[in-house]
mmCIF file of C-alpha atoms in Angstrom:
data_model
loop_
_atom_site.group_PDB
_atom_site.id
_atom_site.type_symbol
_atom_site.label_atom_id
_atom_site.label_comp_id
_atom_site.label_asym_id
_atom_site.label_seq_id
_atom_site.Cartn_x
_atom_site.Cartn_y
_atom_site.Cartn_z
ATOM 1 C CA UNK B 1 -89.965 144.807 24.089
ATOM 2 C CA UNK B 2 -93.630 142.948 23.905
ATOM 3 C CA UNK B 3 -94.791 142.262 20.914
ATOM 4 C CA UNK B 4 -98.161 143.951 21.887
ATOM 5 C CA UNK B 5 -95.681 147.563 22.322
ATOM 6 C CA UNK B 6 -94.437 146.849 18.587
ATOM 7 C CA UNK B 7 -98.153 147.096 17.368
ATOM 8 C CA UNK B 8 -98.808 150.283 19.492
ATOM 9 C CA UNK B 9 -95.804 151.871 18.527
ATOM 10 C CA UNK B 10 -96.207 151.012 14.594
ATOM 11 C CA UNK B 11 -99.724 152.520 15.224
ATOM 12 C CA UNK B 12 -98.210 155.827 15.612
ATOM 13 C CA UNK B 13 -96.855 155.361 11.782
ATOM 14 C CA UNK B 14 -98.832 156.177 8.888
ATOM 15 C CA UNK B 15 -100.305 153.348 7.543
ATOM 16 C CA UNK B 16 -98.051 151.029 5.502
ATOM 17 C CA UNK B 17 -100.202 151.307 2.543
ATOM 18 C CA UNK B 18 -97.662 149.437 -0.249
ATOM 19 C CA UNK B 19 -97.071 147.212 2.125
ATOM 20 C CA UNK B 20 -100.563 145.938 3.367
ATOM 21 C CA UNK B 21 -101.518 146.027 0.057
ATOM 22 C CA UNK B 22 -98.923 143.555 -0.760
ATOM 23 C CA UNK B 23 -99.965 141.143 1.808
ATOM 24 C CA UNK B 24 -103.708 141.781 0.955
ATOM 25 C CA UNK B 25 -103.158 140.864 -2.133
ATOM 26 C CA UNK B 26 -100.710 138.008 -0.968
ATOM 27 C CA UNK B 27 -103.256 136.471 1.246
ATOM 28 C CA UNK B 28 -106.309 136.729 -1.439
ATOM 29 C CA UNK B 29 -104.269 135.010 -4.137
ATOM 30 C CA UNK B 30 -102.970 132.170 -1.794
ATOM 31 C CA UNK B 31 -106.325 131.529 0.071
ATOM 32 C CA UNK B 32 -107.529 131.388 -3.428
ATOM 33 C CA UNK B 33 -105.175 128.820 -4.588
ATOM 34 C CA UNK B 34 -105.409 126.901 -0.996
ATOM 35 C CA UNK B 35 -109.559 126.192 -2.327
ATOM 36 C CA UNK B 36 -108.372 125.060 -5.810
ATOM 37 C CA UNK B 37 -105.564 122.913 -4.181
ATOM 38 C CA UNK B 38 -108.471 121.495 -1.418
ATOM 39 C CA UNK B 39 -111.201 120.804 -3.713
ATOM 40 C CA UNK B 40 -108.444 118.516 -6.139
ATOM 41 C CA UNK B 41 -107.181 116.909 -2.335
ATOM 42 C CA UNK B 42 -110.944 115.480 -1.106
ATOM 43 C CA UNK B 43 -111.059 114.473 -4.860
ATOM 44 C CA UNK B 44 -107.897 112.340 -4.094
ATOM 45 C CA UNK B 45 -109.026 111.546 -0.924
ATOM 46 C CA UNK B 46 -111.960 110.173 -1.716
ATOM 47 C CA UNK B 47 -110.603 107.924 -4.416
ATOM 48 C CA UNK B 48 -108.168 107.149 -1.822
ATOM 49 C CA UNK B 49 -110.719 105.704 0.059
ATOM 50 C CA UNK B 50 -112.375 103.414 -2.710
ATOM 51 C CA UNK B 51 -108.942 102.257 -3.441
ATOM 52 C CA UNK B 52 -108.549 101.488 0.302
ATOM 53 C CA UNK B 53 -112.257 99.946 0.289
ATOM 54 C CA UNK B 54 -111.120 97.886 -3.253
ATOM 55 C CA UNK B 55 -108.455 96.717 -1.345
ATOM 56 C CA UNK B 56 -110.183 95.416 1.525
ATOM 57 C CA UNK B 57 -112.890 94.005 -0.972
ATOM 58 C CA UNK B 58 -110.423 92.124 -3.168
ATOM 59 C CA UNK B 59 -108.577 90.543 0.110
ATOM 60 C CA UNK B 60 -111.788 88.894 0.864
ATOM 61 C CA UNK B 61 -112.154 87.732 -2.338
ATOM 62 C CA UNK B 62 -108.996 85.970 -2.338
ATOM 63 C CA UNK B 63 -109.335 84.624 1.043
ATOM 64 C CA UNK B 64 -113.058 83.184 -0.245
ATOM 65 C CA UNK B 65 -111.470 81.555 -3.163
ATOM 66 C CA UNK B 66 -108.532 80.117 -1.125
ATOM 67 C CA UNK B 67 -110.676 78.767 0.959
ATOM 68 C CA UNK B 68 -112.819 77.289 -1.919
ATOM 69 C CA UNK B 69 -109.961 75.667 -3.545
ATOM 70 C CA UNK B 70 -108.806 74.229 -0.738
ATOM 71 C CA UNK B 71 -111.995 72.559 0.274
ATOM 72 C CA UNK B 72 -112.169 71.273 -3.523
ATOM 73 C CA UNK B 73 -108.648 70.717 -3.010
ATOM 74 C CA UNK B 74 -109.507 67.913 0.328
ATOM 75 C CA UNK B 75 -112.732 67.127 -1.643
ATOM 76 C CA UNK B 76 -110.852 65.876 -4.238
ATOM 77 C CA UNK B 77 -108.052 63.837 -2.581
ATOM 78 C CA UNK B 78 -110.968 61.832 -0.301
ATOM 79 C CA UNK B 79 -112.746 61.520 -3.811
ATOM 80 C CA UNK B 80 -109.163 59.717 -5.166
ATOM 81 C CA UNK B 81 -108.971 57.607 -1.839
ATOM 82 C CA UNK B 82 -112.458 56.377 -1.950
ATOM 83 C CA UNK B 83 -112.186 55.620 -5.550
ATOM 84 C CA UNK B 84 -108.960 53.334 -4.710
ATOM 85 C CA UNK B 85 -110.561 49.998 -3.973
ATOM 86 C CA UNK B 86 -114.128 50.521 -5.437
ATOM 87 C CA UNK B 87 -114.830 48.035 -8.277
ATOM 88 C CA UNK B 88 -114.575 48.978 -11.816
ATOM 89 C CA UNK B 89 -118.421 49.554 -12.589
ATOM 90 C CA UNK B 90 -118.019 52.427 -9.526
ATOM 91 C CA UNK B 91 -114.928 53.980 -11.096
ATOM 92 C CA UNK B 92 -116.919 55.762 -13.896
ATOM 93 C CA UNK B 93 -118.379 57.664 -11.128
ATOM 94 C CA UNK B 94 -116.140 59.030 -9.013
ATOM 95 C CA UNK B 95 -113.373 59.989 -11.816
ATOM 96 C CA UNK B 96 -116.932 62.148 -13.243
ATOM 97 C CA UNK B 97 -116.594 63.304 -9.702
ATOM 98 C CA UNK B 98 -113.135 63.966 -9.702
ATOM 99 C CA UNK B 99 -112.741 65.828 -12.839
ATOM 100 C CA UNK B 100 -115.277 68.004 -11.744
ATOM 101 C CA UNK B 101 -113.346 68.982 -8.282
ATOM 102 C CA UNK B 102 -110.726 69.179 -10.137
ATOM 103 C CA UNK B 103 -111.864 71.636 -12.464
ATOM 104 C CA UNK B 104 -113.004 73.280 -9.690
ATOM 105 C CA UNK B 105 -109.862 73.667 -7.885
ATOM 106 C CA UNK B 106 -108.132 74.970 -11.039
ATOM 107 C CA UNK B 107 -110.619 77.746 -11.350
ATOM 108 C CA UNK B 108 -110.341 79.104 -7.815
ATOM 109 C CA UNK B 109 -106.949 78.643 -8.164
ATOM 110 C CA UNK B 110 -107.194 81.189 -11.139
ATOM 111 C CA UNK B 111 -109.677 83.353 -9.486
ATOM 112 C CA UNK B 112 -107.603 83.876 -6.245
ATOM 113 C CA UNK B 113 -104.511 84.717 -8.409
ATOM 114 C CA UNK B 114 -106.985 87.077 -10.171
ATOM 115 C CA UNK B 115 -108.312 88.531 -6.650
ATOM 116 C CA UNK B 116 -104.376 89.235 -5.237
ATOM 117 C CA UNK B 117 -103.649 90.823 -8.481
ATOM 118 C CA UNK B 118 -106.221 93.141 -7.988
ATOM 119 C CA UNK B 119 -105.515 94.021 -4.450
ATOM 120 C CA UNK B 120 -101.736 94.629 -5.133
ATOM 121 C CA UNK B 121 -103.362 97.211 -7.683
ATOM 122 C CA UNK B 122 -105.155 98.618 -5.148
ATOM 123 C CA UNK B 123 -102.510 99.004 -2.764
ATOM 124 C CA UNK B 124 -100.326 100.059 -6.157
ATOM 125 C CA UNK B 125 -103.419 102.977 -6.750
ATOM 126 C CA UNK B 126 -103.947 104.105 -2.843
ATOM 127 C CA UNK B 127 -99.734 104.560 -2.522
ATOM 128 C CA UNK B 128 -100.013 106.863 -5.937
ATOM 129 C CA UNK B 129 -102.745 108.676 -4.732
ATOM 130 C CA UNK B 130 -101.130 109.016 -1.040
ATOM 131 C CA UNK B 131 -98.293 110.114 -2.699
ATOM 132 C CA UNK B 132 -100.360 113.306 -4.332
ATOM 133 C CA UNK B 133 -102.383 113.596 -1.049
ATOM 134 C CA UNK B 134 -98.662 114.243 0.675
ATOM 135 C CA UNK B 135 -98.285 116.886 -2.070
ATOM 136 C CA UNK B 136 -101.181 118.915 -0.940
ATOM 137 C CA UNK B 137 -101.092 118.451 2.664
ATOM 138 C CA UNK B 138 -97.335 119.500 2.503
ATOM 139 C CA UNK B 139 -98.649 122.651 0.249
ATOM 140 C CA UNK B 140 -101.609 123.581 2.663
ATOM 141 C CA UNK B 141 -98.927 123.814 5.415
ATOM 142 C CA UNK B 142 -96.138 125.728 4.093
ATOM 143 C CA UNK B 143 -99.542 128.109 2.904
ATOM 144 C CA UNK B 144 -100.703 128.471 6.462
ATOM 145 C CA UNK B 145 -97.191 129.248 7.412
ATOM 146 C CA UNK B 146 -97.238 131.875 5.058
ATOM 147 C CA UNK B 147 -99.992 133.697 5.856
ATOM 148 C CA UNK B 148 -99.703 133.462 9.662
ATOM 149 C CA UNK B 149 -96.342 135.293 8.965
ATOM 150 C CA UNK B 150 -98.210 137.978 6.789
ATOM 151 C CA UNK B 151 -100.552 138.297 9.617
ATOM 152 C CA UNK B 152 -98.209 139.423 11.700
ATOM 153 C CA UNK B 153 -96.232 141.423 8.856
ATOM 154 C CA UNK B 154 -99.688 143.316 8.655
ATOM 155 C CA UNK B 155 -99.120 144.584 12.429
ATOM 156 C CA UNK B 156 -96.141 145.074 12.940
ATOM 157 C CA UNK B 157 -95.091 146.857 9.182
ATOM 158 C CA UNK B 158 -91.819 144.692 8.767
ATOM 159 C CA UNK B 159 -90.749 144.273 5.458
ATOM 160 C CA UNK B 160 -88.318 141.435 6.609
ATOM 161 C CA UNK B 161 -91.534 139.408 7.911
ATOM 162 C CA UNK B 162 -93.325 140.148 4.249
ATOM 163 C CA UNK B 163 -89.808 138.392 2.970
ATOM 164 C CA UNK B 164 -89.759 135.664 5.330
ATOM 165 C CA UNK B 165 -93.385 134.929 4.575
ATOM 166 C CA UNK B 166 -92.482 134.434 0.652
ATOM 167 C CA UNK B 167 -89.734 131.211 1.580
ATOM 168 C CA UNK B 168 -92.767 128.980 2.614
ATOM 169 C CA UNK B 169 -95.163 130.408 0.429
ATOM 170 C CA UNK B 170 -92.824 129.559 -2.649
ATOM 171 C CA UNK B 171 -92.333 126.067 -1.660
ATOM 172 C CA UNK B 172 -96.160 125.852 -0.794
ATOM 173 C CA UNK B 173 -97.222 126.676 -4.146
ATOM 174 C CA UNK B 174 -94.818 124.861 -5.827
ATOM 175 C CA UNK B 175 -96.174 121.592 -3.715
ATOM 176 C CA UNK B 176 -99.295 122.646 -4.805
ATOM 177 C CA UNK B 177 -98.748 122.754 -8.345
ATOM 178 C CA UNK B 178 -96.840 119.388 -8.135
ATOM 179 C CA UNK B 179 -100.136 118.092 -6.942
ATOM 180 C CA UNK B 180 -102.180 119.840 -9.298
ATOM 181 C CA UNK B 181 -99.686 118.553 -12.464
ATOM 182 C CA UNK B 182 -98.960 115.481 -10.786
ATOM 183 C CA UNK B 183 -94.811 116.315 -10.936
ATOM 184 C CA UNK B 184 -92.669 113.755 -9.188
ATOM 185 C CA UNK B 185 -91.465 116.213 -6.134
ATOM 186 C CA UNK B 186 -92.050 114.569 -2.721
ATOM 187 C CA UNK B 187 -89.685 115.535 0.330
ATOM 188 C CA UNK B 188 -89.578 111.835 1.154
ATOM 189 C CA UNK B 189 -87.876 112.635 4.424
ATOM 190 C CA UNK B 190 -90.263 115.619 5.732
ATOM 191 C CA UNK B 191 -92.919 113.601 4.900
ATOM 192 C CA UNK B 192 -92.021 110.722 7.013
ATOM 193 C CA UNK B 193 -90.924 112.958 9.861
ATOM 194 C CA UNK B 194 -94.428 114.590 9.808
ATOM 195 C CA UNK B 195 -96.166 110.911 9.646
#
């Protein structure tokens, strides 16, 4: 039988009034919570991306203080050679010199640990937030599922469908909650097969 003959033939039937009420009413409340889940996902998503930008940001910054300490770093050691067989009067000089580079050196040292702290906090605050994002994406799915299988319930007056349709809708609104609450449930392994 075609699936368009199922529709004509459940068109003969009275309308299935309890029943498309049910999934009306199914459909409004999950499209409703769909929007509440979506606006709290581009919230995540966008701080997603400023973690991602921080990131990126604080890289460079350790990179630019690397390479700071390690021209203070040569600076210095020519400084120590140069100083070597200079007469005494000279000395005064170049150790003011030298203290100074290495002073420097020490600081960018301690900057550049600074800036790699921060970007391993980053990376620390994008993987949390990726981990929530995964929530609602998950959550949005199982939700589309759902009502593409009350869609159909609608035509063809199946009861089993409406059923069916209320497996992924629970586990869509319970990933949606756990995104909403921030609970600790993430199907690790669907998550990686759909990445």
């Amino acid at each position: 039988m075609e699936p368009l003959d199922i529709v004509d033939t459940q068109n003969d039937k009275p309308a299935g009034g309890k029943l498309n009420a049910a999934v009306a009413i199914t459909v409004a409340l999950l499209a409703t919570f769909m929007g509440i889940c979506k606006v709290k996902d581009d919230n995540i998503n966008q701080a997603m991306q400023q973690a991602q930008a921080n990131r990126v940001d604080h890289w460079n910054y350790y990179q630019a203080r690397n390479l700071r300490e390690e021209m203070a770093r040569a600076t210095l050691t020519q400084l120590k050679l140069a100083a070597v067989g200079r007469p005494a009067a000279e000395q005064a000089g170049y150790q003011g010199a030298i203290s100074e580079y290495q002073a420097l050196a020490a600081e960018q040292f301690r900057k550049k640990a600074e800036a790699k702290a921060a970007a391993e906090q980053d990376q620390k605050d994008y993987d949390a937030l990726n981990f929530r994002d995964d929530q609602f994406d998950l959550s949005d799915t199982l939700l589309a599922i759902a009502i593409s299988l009350l869609a159909i319930t609608a035509l063809t007056q199946q009861r089993g469908l409406y059923v069916a349709a209320l497996v992924p809708t629970a586990f869509g609104v319970l990933m949606g909650l756990a995104g909403l609450a921030g609970w600790p449930i993430h199907p690790n392994g669907l998550i990686a097969l759909l990445s």
